[in-house]
XYZ file of C-alpha atoms in Angstrom:
269
model
C 0.270 0.237 0.193
C 1.173 3.618 -0.868
C 2.607 5.743 2.192
C -0.795 8.632 1.850
C -2.862 5.680 1.614
C -1.238 4.307 4.573
C -1.798 7.355 6.483
C -5.475 7.678 5.454
C -6.262 4.344 6.478
C -4.760 5.203 9.962
C -6.851 8.228 10.282
C -9.759 6.298 9.301
C -9.244 3.592 11.881
C -8.869 6.249 14.553
C -11.843 7.961 13.711
C -14.185 4.378 13.651
C -12.743 3.168 16.891
C -12.872 6.391 18.829
C -16.119 8.432 17.259
C -19.448 7.762 19.550
C -21.626 9.041 17.063
C -23.447 6.971 14.090
C -20.252 6.828 12.190
C -18.095 5.471 14.574
C -18.151 2.233 16.771
C -17.106 4.304 20.154
C -14.776 1.597 21.503
C -12.476 4.065 22.881
C -14.553 7.381 22.995
C -12.293 10.455 23.123
C -13.181 14.392 23.113
C -13.107 16.545 19.698
C -9.971 17.269 20.194
C -9.048 13.878 21.041
C -10.427 12.986 17.481
C -8.544 15.395 15.205
C -5.011 15.098 17.167
C -5.575 11.370 17.449
C -6.172 11.033 13.562
C -3.198 12.637 12.562
C -0.951 10.592 15.274
C -2.793 7.295 13.989
C -2.046 8.524 10.361
C 1.654 9.226 11.204
C 1.768 5.979 13.116
C 0.757 3.974 10.008
C 3.574 5.251 8.467
C 6.367 4.138 10.578
C 6.426 0.127 9.397
C 7.940 1.660 6.439
C 11.235 3.012 8.280
C 12.888 0.146 6.502
C 12.293 1.583 3.234
C 14.894 4.370 1.894
C 11.994 5.881 -0.168
C 9.610 5.848 2.450
C 8.062 9.686 3.984
C 10.150 8.778 7.058
C 13.251 8.538 4.926
C 12.886 11.794 3.797
C 11.583 13.484 6.900
C 15.267 14.961 7.538
C 18.111 15.496 5.225
C 20.549 12.898 5.253
C 19.972 11.879 8.501
C 16.511 10.332 7.680
C 17.967 8.417 5.055
C 20.899 7.353 7.611
C 18.349 6.024 10.163
C 16.049 4.208 7.509
C 19.147 2.399 6.258
C 20.243 1.575 9.478
C 16.837 0.327 10.511
C 16.579 -1.441 7.051
C 19.900 -3.278 7.723
C 18.844 -4.460 11.430
C 15.156 -5.750 10.667
C 16.690 -7.629 7.441
C 15.377 -5.354 4.935
C 12.143 -4.218 3.472
C 8.783 -5.933 4.499
C 10.655 -8.000 7.143
C 11.085 -7.339 10.754
C 9.034 -4.027 10.806
C 6.130 -5.971 9.043
C 5.528 -8.697 11.637
C 3.528 -9.304 15.168
C 7.032 -9.181 16.622
C 7.052 -5.455 15.465
C 3.658 -4.234 16.542
C 4.469 -5.628 20.227
C 7.530 -3.365 19.874
C 5.713 -0.390 18.755
C 3.318 -1.038 21.929
C 6.154 -1.384 24.466
C 7.891 1.849 22.402
C 4.759 3.769 22.896
C 4.267 2.454 26.385
C 7.592 3.722 27.505
C 7.784 7.131 26.148
C 4.175 7.610 27.679
C 5.870 7.269 31.158
C 8.525 10.055 30.211
C 7.276 13.162 32.100
C 8.896 16.547 32.335
C 8.079 19.141 35.046
C 9.309 22.731 33.557
C 9.609 25.416 36.169
C 7.474 27.597 34.263
C 4.277 25.331 34.188
C 1.999 24.399 36.395
C 1.531 20.585 35.759
C 3.889 17.821 34.650
C 3.948 17.782 30.894
C 4.185 14.338 29.076
C 7.340 14.629 27.410
C 7.389 11.322 25.710
C 4.021 11.282 23.929
C 4.864 14.620 22.736
C 8.267 13.806 21.077
C 6.213 10.811 19.502
C 3.494 12.812 18.691
C 5.498 15.560 16.925
C 7.178 13.189 14.664
C 4.142 10.962 13.659
C 2.164 14.405 12.810
C 5.020 15.722 10.722
C 4.794 12.263 9.165
C 1.044 12.476 8.441
C 1.064 16.124 7.487
C 3.602 15.393 4.687
C 2.214 11.709 3.066
C -1.306 13.335 3.079
C -0.203 16.131 1.263
C -1.579 18.701 3.737
C 2.027 20.541 3.323
C 3.794 20.980 -0.191
C 6.389 22.890 0.921
C 9.705 21.782 2.865
C 9.779 19.414 5.642
C 10.525 22.126 8.621
C 7.138 23.269 7.786
C 5.925 19.997 8.803
C 7.762 19.700 11.580
C 6.571 22.793 12.944
C 2.875 21.779 12.547
C 3.852 18.436 14.167
C 5.419 20.511 17.078
C 2.616 22.704 17.306
C -0.028 19.794 17.559
C 2.238 18.407 20.154
C 2.891 20.952 22.313
C -0.811 21.876 22.242
C -1.671 18.643 23.495
C 1.045 18.450 26.112
C 0.283 21.389 27.597
C -3.900 22.216 27.467
C -5.147 18.832 27.126
C -3.025 16.633 29.288
C -5.918 14.450 29.817
C -5.558 13.673 26.322
C -2.689 11.428 26.668
C -4.851 8.572 27.806
C -5.432 7.504 24.310
C -1.549 7.932 23.107
C -0.603 4.219 23.612
C -4.249 2.811 21.872
C -3.598 5.544 18.995
C 0.223 4.965 18.143
C -0.254 1.193 18.099
C -3.415 0.976 16.307
C -1.787 2.942 13.417
C 1.291 0.879 13.354
C -1.304 -2.478 13.200
C -3.388 -0.966 10.171
C -0.172 -0.495 8.398
C 0.275 -4.346 8.380
C -3.486 -4.978 7.652
C -2.966 -2.436 4.505
C -0.004 -4.687 3.506
C -1.531 -7.644 4.309
C -4.328 -6.972 1.832
C -1.777 -6.584 -1.029
C -0.012 -9.292 -3.145
C 3.441 -8.654 -1.460
C 1.846 -10.052 2.159
C 3.546 -9.939 5.358
C 6.454 -12.146 7.032
C 4.073 -12.042 10.321
C 5.499 -14.609 12.141
C 9.227 -13.104 11.794
C 11.912 -13.929 12.488
C 10.095 -17.348 12.007
C 9.038 -17.451 8.114
C 7.752 -20.948 7.852
C 7.622 -21.878 3.979
C 4.381 -23.817 2.510
C 4.640 -27.145 1.375
C 6.108 -27.746 -1.923
C 3.051 -29.852 -3.245
C 0.867 -26.712 -2.124
C 2.952 -24.143 -4.100
C 1.339 -25.480 -7.249
C -2.109 -24.620 -6.077
C -2.659 -21.156 -7.573
C -5.155 -19.762 -4.983
C -3.008 -21.340 -2.018
C 0.052 -20.007 -3.275
C -1.218 -15.984 -3.369
C -2.291 -16.612 0.280
C 1.019 -18.069 1.250
C 4.153 -17.794 -0.958
C 6.938 -19.421 -1.522
C 9.197 -16.919 0.634
C 7.157 -17.794 3.429
C 4.793 -14.402 3.385
C 1.285 -14.862 4.001
C -1.356 -12.371 2.332
C -5.009 -11.858 1.582
C -4.826 -10.058 -1.674
C -7.872 -8.494 -2.028
C -6.296 -5.114 -3.468
C -3.983 -6.732 -5.803
C -0.290 -5.150 -6.209
C 0.587 -1.901 -3.964
C -0.910 1.147 -5.751
C -3.434 -0.713 -7.836
C -6.804 0.599 -8.999
C -8.659 -1.406 -6.567
C -6.117 0.073 -3.570
C -6.945 3.812 -5.181
C -10.514 3.045 -5.442
C -10.855 1.615 -1.646
C -9.369 5.208 -0.727
C -11.967 7.221 -2.127
C -14.431 6.250 0.718
C -11.952 6.112 3.045
C -11.008 9.841 2.661
C -14.619 10.849 2.579
C -15.334 9.003 6.104
C -11.934 10.859 7.025
C -12.971 14.096 6.367
C -16.285 13.629 7.463
C -15.024 12.600 11.191
C -12.849 15.421 11.174
C -15.542 18.082 10.400
C -17.883 16.235 12.573
C -15.186 16.861 15.376
C -14.365 20.039 14.180
C -18.282 21.474 14.510
C -18.647 19.471 17.654
C -15.863 21.836 19.173
C -17.633 24.971 18.137
C -21.020 23.762 19.712
C -22.556 22.278 16.801
C -24.436 18.982 16.486
C -23.624 17.686 12.701
C -25.311 14.296 13.399
C -28.611 16.238 14.996
C -28.563 18.360 12.037
C -28.549 15.566 9.080
C -30.866 13.985 11.262
C -33.213 17.122 11.193
C -32.666 17.755 7.507
C -33.465 14.488 6.557
C -36.677 14.062 8.505
C -38.018 17.460 7.202
C -37.024 16.062 3.365
C -39.386 12.968 3.895
């Protein structure tokens, strides 16, 4: 799946899990601020698994250093779509978010402790999301400024929102794996153990597409990465995200978009 599509899928997943209105499941309800900031964070976290790819959004995030970091990660994890695209990596993402969630700083100029760890990861993830989603066509410093602004606002003025940080970060990472699992490339989900299918089953067309000779598992309903099917899927996903963000923005302004739509629909009938 393409980088921008991963990011949009992450944002959609967060809205679907947290929204309590008719467009969400309400499994982990948050405030409108949490919906908007969390959508950006989840979108950015949905890009992190591609830190093993030299051409990924993350690799281009910082001149020279971004390439060096992703190159090192790629070598350590075995290359693109290896270690970072496994269930073990998902567990590590949860541990990373949990660990950073406990990093707190008490500045002398502020009246309560600041969640410094979550702010750092949020700033980076939001910067990635802003760039991948095309919100900033300018140089990378602009995306980083937006990321730092969002992170600072949450850390200073909405510290209670940090309760959703670990869930949001881990969900975004997991959605990336789901997206790649739905393409023909598949994933080594059990890495570092990558079991190969029996030889006699490799000749069965359907089975070989679900379990490749290299041991990768897939449910390739989207075809190759960047396929037309993938683009078609992202149309309703994007509309859903736009609606969810708009709903949250209006809720912050005291407007109940759901009630307005219900009223207009009833009048129409």
